[in-house]
XYZ file of C-alpha atoms in Angstrom:
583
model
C 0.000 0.000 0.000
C 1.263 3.108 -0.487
C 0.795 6.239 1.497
C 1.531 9.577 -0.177
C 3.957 11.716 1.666
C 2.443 15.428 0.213
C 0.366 16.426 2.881
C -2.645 17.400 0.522
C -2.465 14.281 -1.487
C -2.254 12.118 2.216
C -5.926 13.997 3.054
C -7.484 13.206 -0.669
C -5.845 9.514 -0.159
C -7.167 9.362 3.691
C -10.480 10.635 2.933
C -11.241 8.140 -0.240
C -9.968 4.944 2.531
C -12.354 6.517 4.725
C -15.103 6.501 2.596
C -13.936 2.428 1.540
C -14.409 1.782 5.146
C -17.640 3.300 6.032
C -19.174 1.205 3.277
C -17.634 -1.632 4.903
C -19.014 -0.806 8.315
C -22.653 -0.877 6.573
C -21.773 -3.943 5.030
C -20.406 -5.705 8.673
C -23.146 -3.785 10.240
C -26.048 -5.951 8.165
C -23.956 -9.150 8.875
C -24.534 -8.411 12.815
C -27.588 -7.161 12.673
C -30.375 -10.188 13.008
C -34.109 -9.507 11.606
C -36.450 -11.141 14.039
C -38.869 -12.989 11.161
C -36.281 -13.689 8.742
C -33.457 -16.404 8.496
C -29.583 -14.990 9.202
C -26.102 -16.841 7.935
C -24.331 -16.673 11.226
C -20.806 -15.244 9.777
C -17.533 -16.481 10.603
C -16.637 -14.225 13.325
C -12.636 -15.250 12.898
C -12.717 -13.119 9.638
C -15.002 -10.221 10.681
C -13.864 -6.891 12.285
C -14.078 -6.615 16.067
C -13.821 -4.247 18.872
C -11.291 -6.377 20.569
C -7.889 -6.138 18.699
C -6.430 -9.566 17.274
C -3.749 -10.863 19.203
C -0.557 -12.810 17.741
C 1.958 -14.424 19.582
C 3.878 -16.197 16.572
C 7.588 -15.505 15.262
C 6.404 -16.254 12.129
C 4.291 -13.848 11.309
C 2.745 -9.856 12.133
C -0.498 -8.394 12.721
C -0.677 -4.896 10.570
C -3.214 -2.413 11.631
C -4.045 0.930 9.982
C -6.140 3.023 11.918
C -7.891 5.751 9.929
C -9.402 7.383 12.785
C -6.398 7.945 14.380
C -4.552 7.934 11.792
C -1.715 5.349 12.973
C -0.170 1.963 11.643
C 0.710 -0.332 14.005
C 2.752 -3.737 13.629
C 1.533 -6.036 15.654
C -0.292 -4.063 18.174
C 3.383 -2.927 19.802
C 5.211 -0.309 17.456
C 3.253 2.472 16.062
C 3.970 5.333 14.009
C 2.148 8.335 12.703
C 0.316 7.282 9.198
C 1.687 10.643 7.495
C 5.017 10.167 9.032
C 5.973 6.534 8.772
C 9.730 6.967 8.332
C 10.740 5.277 4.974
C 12.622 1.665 5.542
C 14.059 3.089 8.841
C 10.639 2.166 10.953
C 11.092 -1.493 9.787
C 15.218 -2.113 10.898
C 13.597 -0.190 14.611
C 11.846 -3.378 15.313
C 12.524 -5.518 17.816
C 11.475 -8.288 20.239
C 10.747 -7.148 23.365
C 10.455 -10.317 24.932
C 11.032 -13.609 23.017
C 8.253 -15.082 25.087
C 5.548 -12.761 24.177
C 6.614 -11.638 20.955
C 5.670 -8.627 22.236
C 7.512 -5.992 19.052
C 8.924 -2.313 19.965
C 10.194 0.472 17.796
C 13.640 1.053 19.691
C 13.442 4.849 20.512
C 17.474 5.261 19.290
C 16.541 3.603 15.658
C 13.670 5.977 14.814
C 12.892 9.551 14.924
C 10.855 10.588 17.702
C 8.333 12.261 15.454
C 6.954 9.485 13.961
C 6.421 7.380 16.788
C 2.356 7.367 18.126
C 0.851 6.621 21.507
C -2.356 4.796 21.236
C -3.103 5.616 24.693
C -5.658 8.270 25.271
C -5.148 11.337 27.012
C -6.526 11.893 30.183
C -5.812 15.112 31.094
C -8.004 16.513 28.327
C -10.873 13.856 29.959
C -10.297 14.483 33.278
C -8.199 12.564 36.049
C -8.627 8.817 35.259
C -10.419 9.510 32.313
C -13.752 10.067 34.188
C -16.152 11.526 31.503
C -19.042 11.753 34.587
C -18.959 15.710 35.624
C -17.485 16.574 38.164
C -16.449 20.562 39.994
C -12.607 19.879 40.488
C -12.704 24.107 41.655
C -15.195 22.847 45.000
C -14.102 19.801 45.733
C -16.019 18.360 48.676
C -14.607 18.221 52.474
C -14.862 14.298 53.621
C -14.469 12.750 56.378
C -13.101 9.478 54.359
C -11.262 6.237 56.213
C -9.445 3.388 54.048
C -10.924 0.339 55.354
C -9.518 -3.608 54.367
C -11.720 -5.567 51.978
C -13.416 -8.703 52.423
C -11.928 -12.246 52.606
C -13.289 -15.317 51.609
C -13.499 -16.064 55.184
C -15.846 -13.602 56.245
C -18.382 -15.857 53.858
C -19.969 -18.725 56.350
C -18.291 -22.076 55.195
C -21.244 -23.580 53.711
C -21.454 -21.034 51.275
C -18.063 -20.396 50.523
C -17.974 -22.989 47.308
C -20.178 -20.340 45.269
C -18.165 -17.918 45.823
C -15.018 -19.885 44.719
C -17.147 -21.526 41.570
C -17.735 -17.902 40.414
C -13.827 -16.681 41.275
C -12.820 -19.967 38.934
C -14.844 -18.594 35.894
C -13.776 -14.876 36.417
C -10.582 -16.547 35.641
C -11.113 -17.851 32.717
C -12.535 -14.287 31.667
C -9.618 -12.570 32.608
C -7.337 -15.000 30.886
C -9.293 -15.053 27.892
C -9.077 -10.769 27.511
C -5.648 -10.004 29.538
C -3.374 -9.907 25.528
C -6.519 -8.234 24.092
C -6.908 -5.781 27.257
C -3.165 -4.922 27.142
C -3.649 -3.721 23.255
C -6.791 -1.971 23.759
C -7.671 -0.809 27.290
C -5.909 2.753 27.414
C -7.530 3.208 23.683
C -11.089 3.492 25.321
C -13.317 5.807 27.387
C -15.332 4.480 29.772
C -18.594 4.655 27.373
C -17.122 3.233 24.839
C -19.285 -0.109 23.942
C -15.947 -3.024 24.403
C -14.950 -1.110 27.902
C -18.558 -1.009 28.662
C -19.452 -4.634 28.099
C -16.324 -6.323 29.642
C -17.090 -4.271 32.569
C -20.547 -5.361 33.241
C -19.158 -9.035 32.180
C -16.864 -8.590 35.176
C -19.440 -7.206 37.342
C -22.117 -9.659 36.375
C -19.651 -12.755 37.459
C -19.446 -10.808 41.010
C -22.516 -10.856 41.255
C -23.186 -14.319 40.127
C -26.823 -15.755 40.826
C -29.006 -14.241 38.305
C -26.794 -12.254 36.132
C -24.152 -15.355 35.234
C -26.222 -18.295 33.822
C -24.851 -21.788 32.962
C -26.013 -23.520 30.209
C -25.254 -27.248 28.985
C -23.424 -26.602 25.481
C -25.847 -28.397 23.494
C -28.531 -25.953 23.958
C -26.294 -23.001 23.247
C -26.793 -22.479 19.229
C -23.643 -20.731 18.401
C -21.863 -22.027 15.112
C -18.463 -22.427 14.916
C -16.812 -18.638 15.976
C -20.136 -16.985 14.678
C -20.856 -13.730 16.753
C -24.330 -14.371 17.721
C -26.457 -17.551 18.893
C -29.449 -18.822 20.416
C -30.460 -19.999 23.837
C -33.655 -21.410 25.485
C -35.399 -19.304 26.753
C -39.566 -17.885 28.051
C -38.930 -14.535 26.756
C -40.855 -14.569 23.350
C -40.078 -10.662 22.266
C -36.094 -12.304 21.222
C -37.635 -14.719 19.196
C -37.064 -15.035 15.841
C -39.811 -17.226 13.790
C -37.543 -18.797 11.908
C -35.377 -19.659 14.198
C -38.454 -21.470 16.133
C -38.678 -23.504 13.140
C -35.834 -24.225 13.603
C -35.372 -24.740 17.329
C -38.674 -27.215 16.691
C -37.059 -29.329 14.654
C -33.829 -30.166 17.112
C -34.527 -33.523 18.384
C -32.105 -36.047 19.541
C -31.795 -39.661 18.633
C -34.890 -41.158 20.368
C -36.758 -38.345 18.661
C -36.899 -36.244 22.034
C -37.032 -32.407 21.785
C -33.192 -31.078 22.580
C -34.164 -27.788 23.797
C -37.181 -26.531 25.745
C -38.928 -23.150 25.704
C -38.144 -20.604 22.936
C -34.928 -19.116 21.401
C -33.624 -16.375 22.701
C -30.556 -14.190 21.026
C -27.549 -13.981 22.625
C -24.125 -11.858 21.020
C -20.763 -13.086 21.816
C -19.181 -10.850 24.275
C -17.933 -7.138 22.965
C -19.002 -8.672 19.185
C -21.385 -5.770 18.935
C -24.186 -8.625 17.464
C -27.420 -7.682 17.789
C -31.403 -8.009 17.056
C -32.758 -5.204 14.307
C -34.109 -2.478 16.334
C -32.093 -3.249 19.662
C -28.778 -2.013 20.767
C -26.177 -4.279 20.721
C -24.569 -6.130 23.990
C -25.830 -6.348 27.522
C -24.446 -3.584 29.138
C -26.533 -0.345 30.216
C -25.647 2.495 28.071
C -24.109 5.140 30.591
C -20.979 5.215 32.011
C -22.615 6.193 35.252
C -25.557 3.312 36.415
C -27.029 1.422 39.344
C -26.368 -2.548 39.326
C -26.879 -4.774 42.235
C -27.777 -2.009 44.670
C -24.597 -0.691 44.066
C -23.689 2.930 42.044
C -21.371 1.902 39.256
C -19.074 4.797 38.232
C -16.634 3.810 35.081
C -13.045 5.202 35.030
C -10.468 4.535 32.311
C -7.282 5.358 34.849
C -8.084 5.086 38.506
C -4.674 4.278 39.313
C -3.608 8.098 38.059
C -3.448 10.750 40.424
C -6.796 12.543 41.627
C -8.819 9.640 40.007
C -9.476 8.002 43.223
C -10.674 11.241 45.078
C -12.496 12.525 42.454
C -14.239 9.265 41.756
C -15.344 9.296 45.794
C -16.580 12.819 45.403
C -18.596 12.250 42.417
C -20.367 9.266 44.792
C -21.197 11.443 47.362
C -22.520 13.935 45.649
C -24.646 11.564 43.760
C -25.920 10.070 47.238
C -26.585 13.792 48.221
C -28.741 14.573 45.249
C -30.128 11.063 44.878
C -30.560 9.338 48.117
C -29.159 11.598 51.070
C -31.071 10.131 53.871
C -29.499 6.566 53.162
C -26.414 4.592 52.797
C -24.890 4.211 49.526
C -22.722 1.571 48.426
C -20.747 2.332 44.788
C -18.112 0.832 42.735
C -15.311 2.630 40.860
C -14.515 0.388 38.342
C -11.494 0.623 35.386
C -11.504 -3.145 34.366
C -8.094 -3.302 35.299
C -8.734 -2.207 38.876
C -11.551 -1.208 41.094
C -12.301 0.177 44.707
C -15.183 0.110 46.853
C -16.769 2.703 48.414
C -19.506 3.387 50.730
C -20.875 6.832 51.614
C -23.590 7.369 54.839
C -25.574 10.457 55.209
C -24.009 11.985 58.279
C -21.128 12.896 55.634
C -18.692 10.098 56.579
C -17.154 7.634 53.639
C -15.823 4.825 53.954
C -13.256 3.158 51.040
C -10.892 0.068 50.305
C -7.625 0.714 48.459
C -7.102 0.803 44.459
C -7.064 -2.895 44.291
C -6.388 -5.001 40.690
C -8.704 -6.777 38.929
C -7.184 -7.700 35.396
C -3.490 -7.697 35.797
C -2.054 -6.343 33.162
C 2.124 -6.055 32.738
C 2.624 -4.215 29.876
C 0.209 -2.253 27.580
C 0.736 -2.297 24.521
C -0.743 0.738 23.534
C 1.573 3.085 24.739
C 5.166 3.872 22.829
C 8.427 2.173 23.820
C 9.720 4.899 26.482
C 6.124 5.147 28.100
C 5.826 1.789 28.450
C 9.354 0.331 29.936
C 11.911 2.338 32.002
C 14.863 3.613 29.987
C 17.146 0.769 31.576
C 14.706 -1.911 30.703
C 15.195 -0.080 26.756
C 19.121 -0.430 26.976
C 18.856 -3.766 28.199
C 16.451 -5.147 25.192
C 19.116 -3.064 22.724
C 22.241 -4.700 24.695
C 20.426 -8.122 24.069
C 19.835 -7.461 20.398
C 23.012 -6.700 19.992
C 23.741 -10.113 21.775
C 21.999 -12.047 19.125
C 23.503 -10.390 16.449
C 26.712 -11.149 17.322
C 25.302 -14.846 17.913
C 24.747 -14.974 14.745
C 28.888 -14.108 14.034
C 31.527 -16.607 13.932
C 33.281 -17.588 16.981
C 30.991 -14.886 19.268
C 31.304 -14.770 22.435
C 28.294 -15.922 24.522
C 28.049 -14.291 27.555
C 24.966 -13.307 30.631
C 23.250 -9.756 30.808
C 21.620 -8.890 33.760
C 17.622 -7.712 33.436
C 16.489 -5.367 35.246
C 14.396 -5.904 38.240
C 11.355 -3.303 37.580
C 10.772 -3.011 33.196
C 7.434 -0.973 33.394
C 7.451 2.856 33.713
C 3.934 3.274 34.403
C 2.851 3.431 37.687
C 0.186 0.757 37.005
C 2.330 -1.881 39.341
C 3.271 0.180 41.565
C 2.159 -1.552 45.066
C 1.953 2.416 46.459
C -0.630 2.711 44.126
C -2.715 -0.278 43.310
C -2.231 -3.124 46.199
C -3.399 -6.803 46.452
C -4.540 -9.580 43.749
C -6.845 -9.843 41.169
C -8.193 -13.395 42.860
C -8.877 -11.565 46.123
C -10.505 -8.189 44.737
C -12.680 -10.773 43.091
C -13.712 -11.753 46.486
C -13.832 -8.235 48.047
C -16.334 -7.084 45.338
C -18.478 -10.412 44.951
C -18.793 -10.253 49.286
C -20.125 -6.621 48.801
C -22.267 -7.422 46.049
C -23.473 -10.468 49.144
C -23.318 -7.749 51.743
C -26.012 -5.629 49.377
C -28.330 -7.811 48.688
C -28.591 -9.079 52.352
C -28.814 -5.921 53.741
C -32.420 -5.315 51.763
C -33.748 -8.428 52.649
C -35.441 -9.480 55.975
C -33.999 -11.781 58.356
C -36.504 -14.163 58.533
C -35.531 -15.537 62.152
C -37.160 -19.145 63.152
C -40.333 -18.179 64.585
C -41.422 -16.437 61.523
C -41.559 -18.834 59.398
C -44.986 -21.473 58.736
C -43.028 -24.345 58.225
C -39.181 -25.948 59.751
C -36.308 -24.880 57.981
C -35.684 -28.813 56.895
C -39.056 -28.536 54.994
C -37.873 -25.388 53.077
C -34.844 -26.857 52.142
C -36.754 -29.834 50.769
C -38.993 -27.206 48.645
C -36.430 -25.374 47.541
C -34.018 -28.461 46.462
C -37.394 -29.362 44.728
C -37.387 -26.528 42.548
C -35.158 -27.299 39.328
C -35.943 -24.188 37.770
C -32.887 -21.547 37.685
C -35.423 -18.313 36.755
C -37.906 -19.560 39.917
C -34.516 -20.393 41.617
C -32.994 -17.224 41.598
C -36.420 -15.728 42.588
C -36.202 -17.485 46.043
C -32.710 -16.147 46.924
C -34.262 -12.751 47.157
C -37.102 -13.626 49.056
C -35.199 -13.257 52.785
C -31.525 -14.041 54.328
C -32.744 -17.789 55.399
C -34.222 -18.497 51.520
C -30.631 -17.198 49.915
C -29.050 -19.195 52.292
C -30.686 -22.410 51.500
C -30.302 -21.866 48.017
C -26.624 -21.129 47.970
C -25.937 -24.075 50.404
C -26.901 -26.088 47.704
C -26.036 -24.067 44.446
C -28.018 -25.134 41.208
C -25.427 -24.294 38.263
C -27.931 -26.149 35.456
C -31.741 -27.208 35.731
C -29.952 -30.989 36.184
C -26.735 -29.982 38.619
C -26.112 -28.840 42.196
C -23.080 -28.377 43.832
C -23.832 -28.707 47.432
C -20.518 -27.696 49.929
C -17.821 -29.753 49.846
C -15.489 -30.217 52.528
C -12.718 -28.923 50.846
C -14.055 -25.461 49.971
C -15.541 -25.301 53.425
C -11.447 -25.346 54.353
C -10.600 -22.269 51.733
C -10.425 -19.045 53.547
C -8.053 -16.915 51.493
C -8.277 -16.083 47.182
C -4.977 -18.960 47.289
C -6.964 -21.596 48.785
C -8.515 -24.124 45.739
C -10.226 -26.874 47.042
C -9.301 -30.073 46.028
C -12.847 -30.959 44.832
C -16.007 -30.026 44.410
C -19.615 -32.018 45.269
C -21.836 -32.642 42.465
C -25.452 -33.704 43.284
C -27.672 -35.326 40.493
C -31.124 -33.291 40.362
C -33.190 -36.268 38.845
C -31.624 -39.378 40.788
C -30.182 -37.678 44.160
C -26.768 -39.080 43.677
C -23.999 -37.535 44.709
C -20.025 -37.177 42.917
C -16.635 -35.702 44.079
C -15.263 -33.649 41.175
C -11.901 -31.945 40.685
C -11.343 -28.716 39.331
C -8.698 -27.128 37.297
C -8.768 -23.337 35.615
C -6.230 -23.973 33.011
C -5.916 -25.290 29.242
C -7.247 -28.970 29.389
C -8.924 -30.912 26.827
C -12.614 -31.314 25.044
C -13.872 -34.170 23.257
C -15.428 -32.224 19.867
C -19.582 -32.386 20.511
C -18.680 -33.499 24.541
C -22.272 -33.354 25.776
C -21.607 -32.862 29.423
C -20.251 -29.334 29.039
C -21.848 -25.959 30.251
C -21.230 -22.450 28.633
C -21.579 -19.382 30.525
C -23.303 -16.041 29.688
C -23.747 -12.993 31.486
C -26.612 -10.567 31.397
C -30.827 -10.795 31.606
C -33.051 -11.426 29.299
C -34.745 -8.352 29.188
C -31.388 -6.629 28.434
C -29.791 -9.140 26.802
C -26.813 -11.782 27.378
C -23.345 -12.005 26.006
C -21.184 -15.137 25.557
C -18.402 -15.224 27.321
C -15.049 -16.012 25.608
C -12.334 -18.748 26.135
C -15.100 -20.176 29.327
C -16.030 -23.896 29.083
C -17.045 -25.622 32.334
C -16.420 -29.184 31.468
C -17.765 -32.109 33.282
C -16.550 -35.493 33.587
C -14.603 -35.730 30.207
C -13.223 -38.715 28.650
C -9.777 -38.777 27.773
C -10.175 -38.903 24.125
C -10.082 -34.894 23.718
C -8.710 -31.893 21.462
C -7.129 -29.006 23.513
C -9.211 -25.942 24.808
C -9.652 -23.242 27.631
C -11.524 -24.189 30.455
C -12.435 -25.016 33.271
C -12.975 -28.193 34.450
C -14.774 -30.671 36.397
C -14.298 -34.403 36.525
C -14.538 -37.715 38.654
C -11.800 -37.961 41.543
């Protein structure tokens, strides 16, 4: 391709691209966009655009990426340089490997003139500390009376309950190792409304939160072909329906002639795809950047490790609770994806808050340019280790040790002063105050009160196998959540009752060493062990569940790279997951 260098013939040449694209967008856009009464040819999403840049991690080959928004080129989502100003032959011999683990490429800032190097990463301080596009008076800040207080432990859940909790922190790690490479490229490219920061957000928020707003559903009833952006679930809600889909949904029957699915199909869009049904928006995320979820005020930041972004984050929660709500409590969430903290804000003026805790780690974003993203010794010591290979490469070189250096990142991002803890146990903290919440609106429900013992409830409720009428019953009071989460119902045929070993697990280290798995239709009972890394799947394995996140009335998204796979045979092709099978 080639890009003039005359300044007027680079806008007539940028503006004719431009206008190339936008017909493609139209084009992609009607590919995504599913009519309700007629058929659709599920794409295959592998060679469609996406929100979420495409990672590559082999020597072999590069990942080019011309931007003509921001006008950049980029080789594989680590060097980029000004499209106008891309420096000849020079921004090609600037290259280099980073790390030969993560292929990770650099433009060395020695090899290539500083002029023609871009920064992805957008800049706050025209947004506003931390990127915070929510208004906020940084001239009259309030006076608070604020205290830091410690988050949460898995120990402060009661030990029959505790194997929810750890179920939940298992899949949120899938989901952060399925977006950590594509987070690192794109993260400090977004704003807090935009639609991929908004919808892996409320994917992280919705895992918290579990119950409800994370469903489980055995993989043969999720309709999604092959890496097709969209699918269809079962489902009651007949205003996702699509007719012809019904048809089709009819007509799924298994070998004995049985119907495979029951109730309708409802649509679901793979996570951050930007899928959709004609006439709704696309995702499952609320539209704001500014929302309530869970009880709990969600306020979206791109940066809260950066200075201010913390304080002004807690001021813009109090003054929503004085506006809003100022005779109550108010419990909010400052969330940037890659960390979060918790806040809570009481009407006599006092606030209470955790620390800047991490969520998705990240190491190194790729966004930024060579010198804002690793210190300037890290820089000499990736030249001095070039040089090393090229020398290699020389007859009779000599071979000899350089020593890295102990802190590569310049960011403060890592910095323990600023952002303290593990993503495991921040997972914790916020899915315990997303517990705390809901408890605190329900009644107690003490003994007495009740009509019947609480060994007849739990018979009722064990008797109900399905998850909508389920969740339903863990917000009726304290005692009915707690019977229900004592014995958890991940599918309409599976409970996980507690287990000894997660009744053990007190800290965001502990795993248990198995689960319990309770048949719904025989009553029989299975230790299973669990692992959260890659493992194998048996192509068309039956006894596999999916997970989604969302409602139906707002919609659900697929989440990516998270398989929960029970009792597999050994016979099996490699794949992400998580996994359950016989001890």
């Amino acid at each position: 391709m080639h890009i003039p260098t005359d300044q007027g013939e680079y806008r007539r040449w940028l503006n004719g691209k431009r206008n190339t694209a936008a017909e493609w967008h139209d084009q992609y856009e009607a590919l995504i966009s599913v009519k309700p009464n007629e058929g659709a040819q599920a794409p295959d999403y592998y060679y469609l655009p996406s929100f979420l840049a495409p990672v590559n991690n082999l020597m072999i080959e590069w990942v080019y990426i011309i931007d003509l928004d921001k006008e950049t080129f980029s080789v594989n989502n680590g060097a980029h340089f000004w499209l106008d100003r891309i420096p000849g032959d020079e921004w090609i011999q600037s290259l280099v490997y980073e790390s030969c683990e993560e292929r990770e490429v650099i433009a060395m800032p020695d090899e290539v003139l500083a002029e023609s190097v871009a920064n992805l990463a957008i800049d706050t301080s025209v947004t506003g500390s931390g990127g915070m596009t929510a208004k906020y008076d940084r001239n009259n800040p309030l006076q608070l009376q604020k205290t830091t207080v410690s988050p949460k432990e898995l120990a402060a859940i009661p030990p029959t309950r505790r194997h929810g909790a750890i179920l939940y922190r298992l899949l949120f790690a899938l989901l952060r190792d399925s977006l950590v490479a594509k987070l690192s490229i794109g993260l400090l490219q977004w704003q807090p409304d935009d639609f991929a920061f908004r919808e892996i957000a409320y994917a992280a928020l919705c895992v918290a939160a579990g119950g409800k707003y994370t469903a489980l559903l055995p993989s043969e009833s999720v309709q999604c072909e092959g890496g097709s952006p969209f699918g269809f679930i079962p489902s009651r809600d007949t205003t996702q329906m699509s007719e012809v889909y019904s048809h089709q949904w009819e007509d799924q029957r298994d070998e004995g002639g049985k119907k495979r699915f029951q109730g309708l199909p409802a649509f679901f869009g793979q996570l951050a795809s930007g899928s959709h049904l004609e006439g709704q928006p696309p995702g499952s995320s609320p539209s704001g950047n500014v929302y309530w979820f869970n009880g709990a005020l969600v306020i979206l930041i791109s940066r809260l490790y950066e200075t201010g972004a913390l304080e002004e984050g807690i001021d813009l929660v109090v003054r929503h609770h004085q506006v809003h709500s100022p005779d109550a409590a108010i419990n909010a969430v400052l969330f940037s994806i890659e960390q979060l903290a918790l806040v809570k804000s009481f009407p006599d003026g006092r606030v209470q808050h955790t620390s800047i805790m991490p969520l998705f780690e990240i190491d190194s974003h790729r966004s930024l340019d060579a010198q804002n993203r690793y210190t300037k010794s890290h820089l000499e010591y990736v030249a001095r280790m070039n040089r090393r290979v090229e020398r290699r490469t020389a007859e009779g070189a000599e071979e000899y040790e350089l020593d890295k250096p102990n802190r590569p990142f310049a960011s403060h991002f890592t910095d323990p002063a600023y952002v303290r803890g593990r993503s495991t146990a921040t997972f914790d903290a916020l899915h315990h105050f997303f517990e705390a919440i809901n408890r605190g609106c329900m009644p107690s429900t003490r003994l007495h009160q009740g009509c019947f013992p609480n060994e007849i409830y739990t018979i009722i409720i064990n008797s109900v196998v399905d998850l909508e009428t389920r969740n339903a019953c863990m917000e009726v009071s304290r005692m009915f959540r707690d019977l229900c989460q004592e014995n958890l119902m991940a599918t309409a045929d599976m409970l996980i009752p507690p287990s000894e070993t997660c009744k053990s697990c007190e800290t965001s280290d502990d795993r248990p060493e198995y689960f319990v798995k309770r048949d719904v239709s025989t009553g029989e009972e299975s230790k299973v062990a669990c692992y959260s890394t890659e493992g194998w799947r048996k192509k068309g394995q039956k006894q596999s569940l999916r997970a989604l996140t969302g409602s139906e009335q707002h919609g659900r998204s697929l989440l990516p790279g998270c398989l929960f796979l029970v009792d597999p045979d050994q016979n099996s092709q490699l794949y992400q997951r998580f996994e359950i099978r016989p001890l």
